[in-house]
Short mmCIF file of C-alpha atoms in Angstrom, two decimals:
data_model
loop_
_atom_site.label_atom_id
_atom_site.label_comp_id
_atom_site.label_asym_id
_atom_site.label_seq_id
_atom_site.Cartn_x
_atom_site.Cartn_y
_atom_site.Cartn_z
CA MET S 1 18.75 11.39 12.02
CA SER S 2 21.26 13.92 12.25
CA GLY S 3 23.05 13.30 9.76
CA SER S 4 20.14 13.56 7.24
CA THR S 5 18.95 16.83 8.57
CA ASP S 6 22.09 18.21 7.97
CA ARG S 7 22.06 16.41 3.69
CA ARG S 8 18.89 18.19 3.45
CA ALA S 9 20.00 21.99 4.86
CA SER S 10 22.47 22.31 2.71
CA SER S 11 22.81 24.62 -0.04
CA GLY S 12 25.20 25.17 -2.99
CA GLY S 13 24.55 22.09 -4.84
CA THR S 14 22.27 20.52 -7.22
CA THR S 15 18.60 18.99 -6.17
CA VAL S 16 17.94 15.73 -6.74
CA HIS S 17 14.56 16.74 -8.48
CA GLU S 18 16.49 19.59 -10.66
CA ALA S 19 19.09 17.04 -11.99
CA VAL S 20 16.32 14.90 -12.67
CA GLU S 21 14.73 17.33 -14.61
CA SER S 22 17.56 18.57 -16.72
CA TYR S 23 18.77 14.97 -17.68
CA LEU S 24 14.97 14.62 -18.92
CA ARG S 25 15.28 17.78 -20.72
CA TYR S 26 19.29 17.68 -22.45
CA LYS S 27 19.84 14.22 -22.11
CA ILE S 28 16.69 11.93 -23.44
CA ASN S 29 15.86 12.79 -26.99
CA ALA S 30 12.66 10.35 -27.63
CA ASP S 31 9.09 11.76 -25.73
CA GLY S 32 7.80 8.69 -25.39
CA SER S 33 11.28 7.75 -23.27
CA LYS S 34 10.85 10.91 -21.81
CA THR S 35 7.62 9.87 -20.55
CA THR S 36 8.50 6.51 -19.61
CA MET S 37 11.35 7.09 -17.69
CA ARG S 38 9.73 10.64 -15.97
CA SER S 39 7.44 9.06 -13.38
CA PRO S 40 9.97 6.46 -11.27
CA LEU S 41 12.64 9.59 -11.98
CA CYS S 42 10.65 11.70 -10.23
CA GLU S 43 9.58 9.00 -7.77
CA PHE S 44 12.79 8.06 -6.56
CA ALA S 45 13.94 11.76 -6.33
CA ASP S 46 10.45 11.99 -3.84
CA HIS S 47 11.69 9.26 -2.21
CA CYS S 48 14.77 10.43 -1.39
CA ARG S 49 13.51 13.94 -0.08
CA ASP S 50 10.20 12.00 1.43
CA GLU S 51 12.11 9.18 3.22
CA ARG S 52 15.56 10.14 3.52
CA ASP S 53 15.84 13.84 3.86
CA LEU S 54 17.86 14.51 1.05
CA GLU S 55 17.80 16.66 -1.31
CA LEU S 56 21.84 17.32 -2.87
CA VAL S 57 22.65 14.61 -5.76
CA GLU S 58 26.09 14.75 -4.87
CA ASP S 59 25.08 13.69 -1.09
CA LEU S 60 23.80 10.03 -2.47
CA SER S 61 25.15 7.08 -0.92
CA PRO S 62 24.58 3.53 -2.01
CA HIS S 63 22.19 3.08 1.24
CA ASP S 64 20.00 5.78 -0.49
CA VAL S 65 19.47 3.68 -3.66
CA ARG S 66 19.63 0.58 -1.56
CA SER S 67 16.71 2.21 0.51
CA TYR S 68 14.68 3.14 -3.37
CA SER S 69 15.29 -0.38 -3.95
CA GLU S 70 13.55 -1.77 -0.98
CA HIS S 71 10.21 0.60 -1.06
CA LEU S 72 10.51 -1.20 -4.90
CA TYR S 73 10.68 -5.30 -3.49
CA ASP S 74 8.02 -3.48 -1.28
CA ARG S 75 5.53 -2.64 -3.72
CA VAL S 76 6.00 -6.02 -5.87
CA VAL S 77 6.19 -8.70 -3.08
CA ILE S 78 3.73 -6.44 -0.24
CA ASP S 79 1.83 -4.13 -2.32
CA GLU S 80 1.89 -6.41 -5.44
CA ASP S 81 0.70 -3.50 -7.87
CA LEU S 82 4.31 -3.87 -9.64
CA ALA S 83 5.85 -6.50 -12.14
CA ALA S 84 9.14 -7.27 -11.11
CA SER S 85 10.52 -7.03 -14.52
CA THR S 86 9.37 -3.13 -14.10
CA ALA S 87 11.16 -2.95 -10.93
CA HIS S 88 14.31 -3.71 -12.62
CA ASN S 89 13.65 -1.35 -15.30
CA TYR S 90 12.57 1.94 -12.24
CA PHE S 91 15.87 0.54 -11.39
CA ALA S 92 17.58 0.82 -14.16
CA TYR S 93 16.21 3.97 -15.10
CA VAL S 94 17.50 5.19 -11.64
CA ARG S 95 21.06 3.50 -12.35
CA ALA S 96 21.65 5.47 -16.02
CA PHE S 97 20.05 8.82 -14.41
CA LEU S 98 23.22 8.55 -11.54
CA SER S 99 26.06 7.34 -14.13
CA TRP S 100 24.41 10.97 -16.03
CA SER S 101 25.65 12.18 -12.65
CA VAL S 102 28.78 11.20 -12.72
CA ARG S 103 29.56 12.89 -16.03
CA GLU S 104 28.10 16.15 -14.88
CA GLN S 105 29.89 15.92 -11.70
CA HIS S 106 27.78 16.02 -9.60
CA LEU S 107 28.69 12.56 -8.11
CA GLU S 108 32.28 10.99 -8.44
CA SER S 109 31.46 7.71 -8.46
CA ASN S 110 27.80 6.14 -9.11
CA PRO S 111 26.15 4.54 -6.01
CA ALA S 112 24.04 1.94 -7.79
CA ASN S 113 26.13 0.10 -9.28
CA THR S 114 26.77 -1.49 -5.71
CA ASN S 115 25.73 -4.88 -4.40
CA THR S 116 24.34 -2.70 -1.70
CA ALA S 117 21.91 -1.05 -3.46
CA MET S 118 20.97 -3.86 -5.90
CA ASP S 119 20.47 -6.62 -3.26
CA PRO S 120 16.63 -5.75 -2.09
CA LEU S 121 15.47 -6.00 -5.94
CA PRO S 122 12.80 -8.84 -6.50
CA GLU S 123 14.01 -11.27 -8.72
CA ASP S 124 12.32 -11.33 -11.85
CA ASP S 125 11.74 -14.49 -13.42
CA GLY S 126 10.33 -13.44 -16.15
CA LYS S 127 6.58 -13.49 -15.27
CA ARG S 128 4.05 -10.66 -15.49
CA LYS S 129 2.08 -11.34 -12.15
CA ARG S 130 -0.92 -9.84 -12.24
CA GLN S 131 -4.31 -10.99 -10.70
CA TYR S 132 -7.79 -9.33 -10.79
CA TRP S 133 -10.54 -10.85 -8.10
CA SER S 134 -12.83 -12.67 -10.21
CA ALA S 135 -16.46 -12.32 -9.64
CA GLU S 136 -16.90 -15.70 -8.34
CA ASP S 137 -14.02 -15.86 -6.41
CA ARG S 138 -15.01 -12.02 -4.88
CA GLU S 139 -18.18 -13.44 -4.30
CA THR S 140 -17.08 -16.48 -2.07
CA LEU S 141 -14.59 -14.17 -0.30
CA LEU S 142 -17.55 -11.59 0.34
CA GLU S 143 -19.81 -14.13 1.51
CA TYR S 144 -17.09 -16.41 3.57
CA ALA S 145 -15.53 -13.34 5.42
CA THR S 146 -19.73 -12.60 6.80
CA LYS S 147 -20.22 -16.19 7.57
CA ARG S 148 -16.91 -15.83 9.50
CA VAL S 149 -18.48 -13.15 11.45
CA ASP S 150 -21.66 -15.06 12.05
CA MET S 151 -19.60 -18.81 13.54
CA ALA S 152 -17.02 -15.73 15.76
CA LEU S 153 -20.49 -14.63 16.97
CA GLU S 154 -22.15 -18.30 17.67
CA GLU S 155 -18.97 -19.17 19.43
CA THR S 156 -18.61 -22.12 16.74
CA ILE S 157 -14.48 -20.98 15.56
CA ARG S 158 -12.55 -19.72 18.09
CA THR S 159 -11.59 -16.86 16.06
CA ASP S 160 -12.43 -13.30 18.52
CA VAL S 161 -15.79 -11.47 17.44
CA GLU S 162 -14.08 -8.39 17.25
CA ALA S 163 -11.21 -9.49 14.79
CA ALA S 164 -14.13 -10.88 12.65
CA PHE S 165 -16.20 -8.15 12.65
CA ARG S 166 -12.81 -5.78 11.50
CA ASP S 167 -11.55 -8.72 8.70
CA ARG S 168 -14.80 -8.74 7.64
CA ALA S 169 -14.61 -4.58 6.97
CA ILE S 170 -11.38 -5.18 5.71
CA VAL S 171 -12.22 -7.22 3.20
CA VAL S 172 -15.65 -5.03 1.77
CA MET S 173 -12.93 -1.99 1.28
CA LEU S 174 -10.56 -3.20 0.11
CA ASP S 175 -12.89 -5.07 -2.58
CA GLY S 176 -15.52 -1.63 -2.88
CA THR S 177 -12.82 0.96 -2.81
CA GLY S 178 -10.03 0.65 -5.17
CA ALA S 179 -8.07 1.91 -2.15
CA ARG S 180 -4.21 0.78 -2.19
CA GLY S 181 -3.16 -1.14 0.66
CA ALA S 182 -0.21 1.65 1.82
CA GLU S 183 -3.56 4.12 1.92
CA LEU S 184 -5.93 2.12 4.36
CA PHE S 185 -3.09 0.30 6.33
CA ALA S 186 0.43 0.87 8.34
CA ASP S 187 3.97 0.57 6.68
CA PRO S 188 6.27 0.16 9.33
CA LYS S 189 9.05 1.70 6.78
CA ASP S 190 7.00 5.02 6.29
CA ASP S 191 6.21 7.50 9.61
CA LYS S 192 3.28 9.30 7.31
CA ARG S 193 1.81 5.45 6.02
CA ASN S 194 0.35 4.97 9.99
CA GLY S 195 -2.80 3.25 8.59
CA LEU S 196 -6.74 4.74 8.09
CA ARG S 197 -7.75 6.91 11.02
CA TRP S 198 -11.56 7.41 11.75
CA LYS S 199 -11.31 11.06 11.33
CA ASN S 200 -10.60 10.56 8.27
CA VAL S 201 -14.09 8.72 7.33
CA ASP S 202 -16.61 10.34 6.13
CA PHE S 203 -20.33 8.56 6.65
CA ASP S 204 -22.31 11.09 5.21
CA GLU S 205 -20.61 11.77 2.02
CA ARG S 206 -19.31 8.11 1.36
CA LEU S 207 -16.20 9.15 1.74
CA ILE S 208 -12.26 8.51 2.70
CA GLU S 209 -9.18 10.71 2.89
CA VAL S 210 -6.34 8.51 2.21
CA TYR S 211 -2.56 9.68 1.68
CA GLY S 212 -2.56 8.79 -1.93
CA LYS S 213 0.45 7.84 -4.07
CA SER S 214 1.01 11.23 -4.68
CA ARG S 215 2.21 11.81 -1.00
CA GLU S 216 -0.69 14.03 -0.91
CA TYR S 217 -4.00 13.42 0.48
CA GLU S 218 -6.78 12.26 -0.80
CA GLN S 219 -10.79 11.44 -1.13
CA ALA S 220 -11.52 8.10 -2.32
CA PRO S 221 -15.23 7.00 -2.84
CA PHE S 222 -16.84 4.43 -0.78
CA PRO S 223 -20.36 2.50 -2.30
CA ALA S 224 -23.10 1.92 -0.22
CA SER S 225 -22.58 -1.50 0.31
CA VAL S 226 -19.02 -0.27 2.19
CA HIS S 227 -20.89 2.08 4.15
CA ASP S 228 -22.91 -0.26 5.96
CA VAL S 229 -20.33 -3.12 6.92
CA LEU S 230 -18.03 -0.04 7.62
CA LYS S 231 -20.77 1.38 9.84
CA ARG S 232 -21.45 -1.27 11.84
CA TRP S 233 -18.09 -2.17 12.60
CA TYR S 234 -17.52 1.38 14.16
CA ARG S 235 -20.30 0.50 15.90
CA VAL S 236 -18.50 -2.65 17.77
CA GLN S 237 -15.30 -0.97 18.15
CA GLU S 238 -17.15 2.16 19.87
CA PRO S 239 -13.68 3.66 20.03
CA THR S 240 -12.90 5.80 21.94
CA THR S 241 -10.99 8.62 19.86
CA GLU S 242 -11.44 9.48 16.29
CA ALA S 243 -7.76 9.11 16.20
CA TRP S 244 -8.63 5.44 16.46
CA PRO S 245 -7.39 4.07 13.28
CA VAL S 246 -10.47 1.99 11.70
CA PHE S 247 -8.23 -1.29 10.85
CA PRO S 248 -6.19 -1.91 14.33
CA THR S 249 -3.43 -4.84 14.63
CA GLY S 250 -4.08 -7.36 16.15
CA HIS S 251 -0.53 -7.58 17.44
CA TYR S 252 0.52 -8.28 21.21
CA GLY S 253 4.20 -7.09 20.96
CA SER S 254 3.26 -4.03 18.56
CA LYS S 255 0.36 -2.89 21.43
CA LYS S 256 2.71 -3.39 24.02
CA ARG S 257 5.61 -1.42 22.29
CA THR S 258 2.75 2.08 21.97
CA LEU S 259 1.45 1.63 25.65
CA GLU S 260 4.85 1.90 26.58
CA ASP S 261 6.15 5.08 24.80
CA ALA S 262 2.90 6.90 26.04
CA LEU S 263 2.42 5.51 29.51
CA GLY S 264 6.28 4.01 30.56
CA GLU S 265 6.95 0.76 31.18
CA LYS S 266 6.72 0.82 34.40
CA ALA S 267 2.78 1.64 34.53
CA VAL S 268 2.47 -1.48 31.13
CA SER S 269 4.08 -3.95 33.39
CA ARG S 270 2.22 -3.54 36.32
CA ALA S 271 -1.21 -3.82 34.88
CA LEU S 272 0.43 -6.79 33.33
CA GLU S 273 1.28 -8.46 36.72
CA GLY S 274 -1.62 -7.67 38.59
CA ARG S 275 -3.72 -8.60 35.50
CA GLY S 276 -5.58 -11.65 37.89
CA ASP S 277 -7.73 -14.14 35.62
CA ALA S 278 -7.75 -11.53 32.92
CA GLY S 279 -5.37 -12.08 29.99
CA LYS S 280 -2.48 -9.89 28.43
CA THR S 281 -3.96 -8.69 25.86
CA GLU S 282 -6.82 -8.22 27.45
CA VAL S 283 -5.51 -5.81 28.99
CA LEU S 284 -3.43 -4.22 26.93
CA ASP S 285 -6.75 -3.52 25.05
CA ARG S 286 -7.89 -1.83 28.44
CA LEU S 287 -5.13 0.51 28.78
CA HIS S 288 -5.43 1.65 25.17
CA ARG S 289 -8.74 2.43 26.18
CA GLU S 290 -8.47 3.76 29.62
CA HIS S 291 -5.93 6.17 28.47
CA GLU S 292 -6.96 7.12 24.67
CA VAL S 293 -3.76 5.50 23.69
CA PRO S 294 -4.64 4.54 19.75
CA PRO S 295 -3.47 1.32 18.90
CA PRO S 296 -1.24 0.58 15.95
CA SER S 297 -3.13 -0.10 12.95
CA ILE S 298 -2.94 -3.55 10.91
CA SER S 299 0.19 -3.54 8.25
CA LYS S 300 0.37 -4.58 5.06
CA GLU S 301 1.95 -7.26 5.34
CA GLY S 302 -0.56 -8.19 8.27
CA VAL S 303 -3.23 -7.80 5.44
CA ARG S 304 -1.73 -9.68 3.30
CA GLN S 305 -1.54 -13.11 5.57
CA LEU S 306 -4.76 -12.65 6.50
CA LEU S 307 -6.13 -12.78 2.92
CA LYS S 308 -3.74 -15.99 2.33
CA ARG S 309 -5.79 -17.30 5.47
CA LEU S 310 -9.34 -16.42 4.15
CA THR S 311 -8.60 -17.66 1.10
CA ASP S 312 -7.50 -20.68 2.12
CA GLU S 313 -10.38 -21.21 4.49
CA ALA S 314 -12.85 -19.88 2.05
CA GLY S 315 -11.93 -23.12 -0.35
CA ILE S 316 -10.92 -20.50 -3.08
CA ASN S 317 -8.29 -21.37 -5.94
CA PRO S 318 -7.60 -18.64 -8.13
CA ASP S 319 -6.49 -18.47 -11.48
CA GLY S 320 -3.18 -17.33 -12.40
CA GLU S 321 0.76 -16.80 -10.70
CA TYR S 322 -0.60 -16.10 -6.66
CA ASP S 323 -2.53 -18.75 -4.50
CA TYR S 324 -4.38 -16.60 -2.77
CA LEU S 325 -6.32 -13.08 -3.32
CA THR S 326 -3.94 -10.08 -3.37
CA LEU S 327 -4.81 -6.94 -1.76
CA HIS S 328 -3.67 -5.17 -5.53
CA GLY S 329 -6.03 -7.41 -7.34
CA ALA S 330 -9.08 -6.01 -5.34
CA ARG S 331 -8.12 -2.57 -6.65
CA ARG S 332 -7.11 -3.99 -10.30
CA ALA S 333 -10.64 -5.83 -10.77
CA LEU S 334 -12.59 -2.91 -9.23
CA GLY S 335 -11.20 -0.70 -12.16
CA ARG S 336 -11.88 -3.96 -14.83
CA ASP S 337 -15.32 -4.19 -14.17
CA LEU S 338 -15.75 -0.21 -14.58
CA TYR S 339 -13.13 -0.19 -17.57
CA THR S 340 -15.02 -3.30 -19.40
CA SER S 341 -18.48 -2.01 -18.91
CA GLY S 342 -17.71 1.54 -20.87
CA MET S 343 -16.54 4.19 -18.16
CA SER S 344 -12.56 4.47 -18.64
CA GLU S 345 -13.35 7.53 -16.93
CA LYS S 346 -14.80 6.88 -14.04
CA ALA S 347 -12.61 3.82 -13.42
CA GLN S 348 -9.79 6.69 -13.53
CA GLU S 349 -11.82 8.64 -10.82
CA ALA S 350 -11.67 5.40 -8.48
CA LEU S 351 -8.32 4.52 -8.95
CA ARG S 352 -7.37 8.42 -8.72
CA HIS S 353 -5.26 8.14 -11.61
CA ASN S 354 -3.35 10.80 -12.59
CA SER S 355 -4.44 10.71 -16.46
CA ILE S 356 -6.53 8.58 -18.18
CA GLU S 357 -3.57 7.30 -20.44
CA THR S 358 -2.30 5.31 -17.18
CA THR S 359 -6.04 3.79 -16.98
CA HIS S 360 -5.52 2.50 -20.44
CA GLU S 361 -1.99 1.44 -19.63
CA ALA S 362 -3.51 -0.19 -16.65
CA TYR S 363 -6.11 -2.20 -19.02
CA ALA S 364 -4.08 -2.43 -21.88
CA ASP S 365 -4.57 -6.66 -21.80
CA VAL S 366 -8.27 -6.11 -20.97
CA LYS S 367 -8.08 -3.92 -23.95
CA MET S 368 -6.89 -6.43 -26.00
CA LYS S 369 -8.73 -9.34 -25.33
CA ASP S 370 -11.78 -6.44 -26.54
CA VAL S 371 -10.29 -6.78 -29.87
CA SER S 372 -9.52 -9.85 -30.12
CA ASP S 373 -13.22 -11.23 -28.99
CA SER S 374 -14.45 -8.25 -31.73
CA ILE S 375 -12.12 -9.68 -34.40
CA ASP S 376 -13.85 -13.71 -33.58
CA ASP S 377 -17.55 -11.69 -33.77
CA VAL S 378 -16.67 -10.09 -37.07
CA ARG S 379 -15.04 -12.65 -39.01
CA SER S 380 -17.22 -15.65 -37.28
#
């Protein structure tokens, strides 16, 4: 990426971060608007720097803005932690900022006013899709994940035993930690998000260290229920190195490519050709262990497909817009349970929100429901 390195090394111009601060300070008058726009605009500036190796406003192109649109699409469709309408609002903030940058002569034209930049944005049907795992659905999924392990051990289903243990650990981890999917699983578009590793799991302190939304490492606690399942999974998996992913992929092509990068294509081909009665996947797994080459982590999309399958197999029919239990629905449910129990600060800590206001905003619908119920109680 030599071009992007040149863009980062340039000097003498205005950086995207500097321009964002000037825009908020001198152009946006209302304090409420500044607060609303600051987070998405700073996220855009961070994205330019971290994902595009771009520092200066003058170097922004439609493809850089498109990359941010793709990021918003992933948050809506894969991470499911953002409404499509909010993604469009965030993009509108960026477009307005870039229009101001044109007027300030930082740019010749607005790179956001192009089909290239806008095409990846998710379709906004006007509906706010928000899911919480209900108590009943949550229990059903957890019970089924455990039953599936038993069936795999008894060989009454075709699912591999190790995969069943891994899948149960995924469900329990999502349910009990409040961690985001991007913090636990790989994101092919982000080299820094390669999935949780065993070296980042502290069983004694019951903590995991994750690469957070802030793009800094953060600690997230997990309860005893997660500890027991995760410890069992560790013993079943028997990782050969602490750099091993907690949740490795089962995708043949991904494992093969990783081994070819580490050992060379010829070495992998020879091992596969001389495998005898062993299956191809079995050979790859053996190579990973013999040479201590960690396999890739399962991706966010892989877990999304897994949850769709488990939801269907468990006979769960969730309420709301989604027909399966989503990754972010688990995080929201944990926060909701803490929030509605009068522990808003604990919810903030568990979800690692920067401020209590963010937590209040996240559960505004829950709060309004509580207010309406209180009115009914008073008037009844």
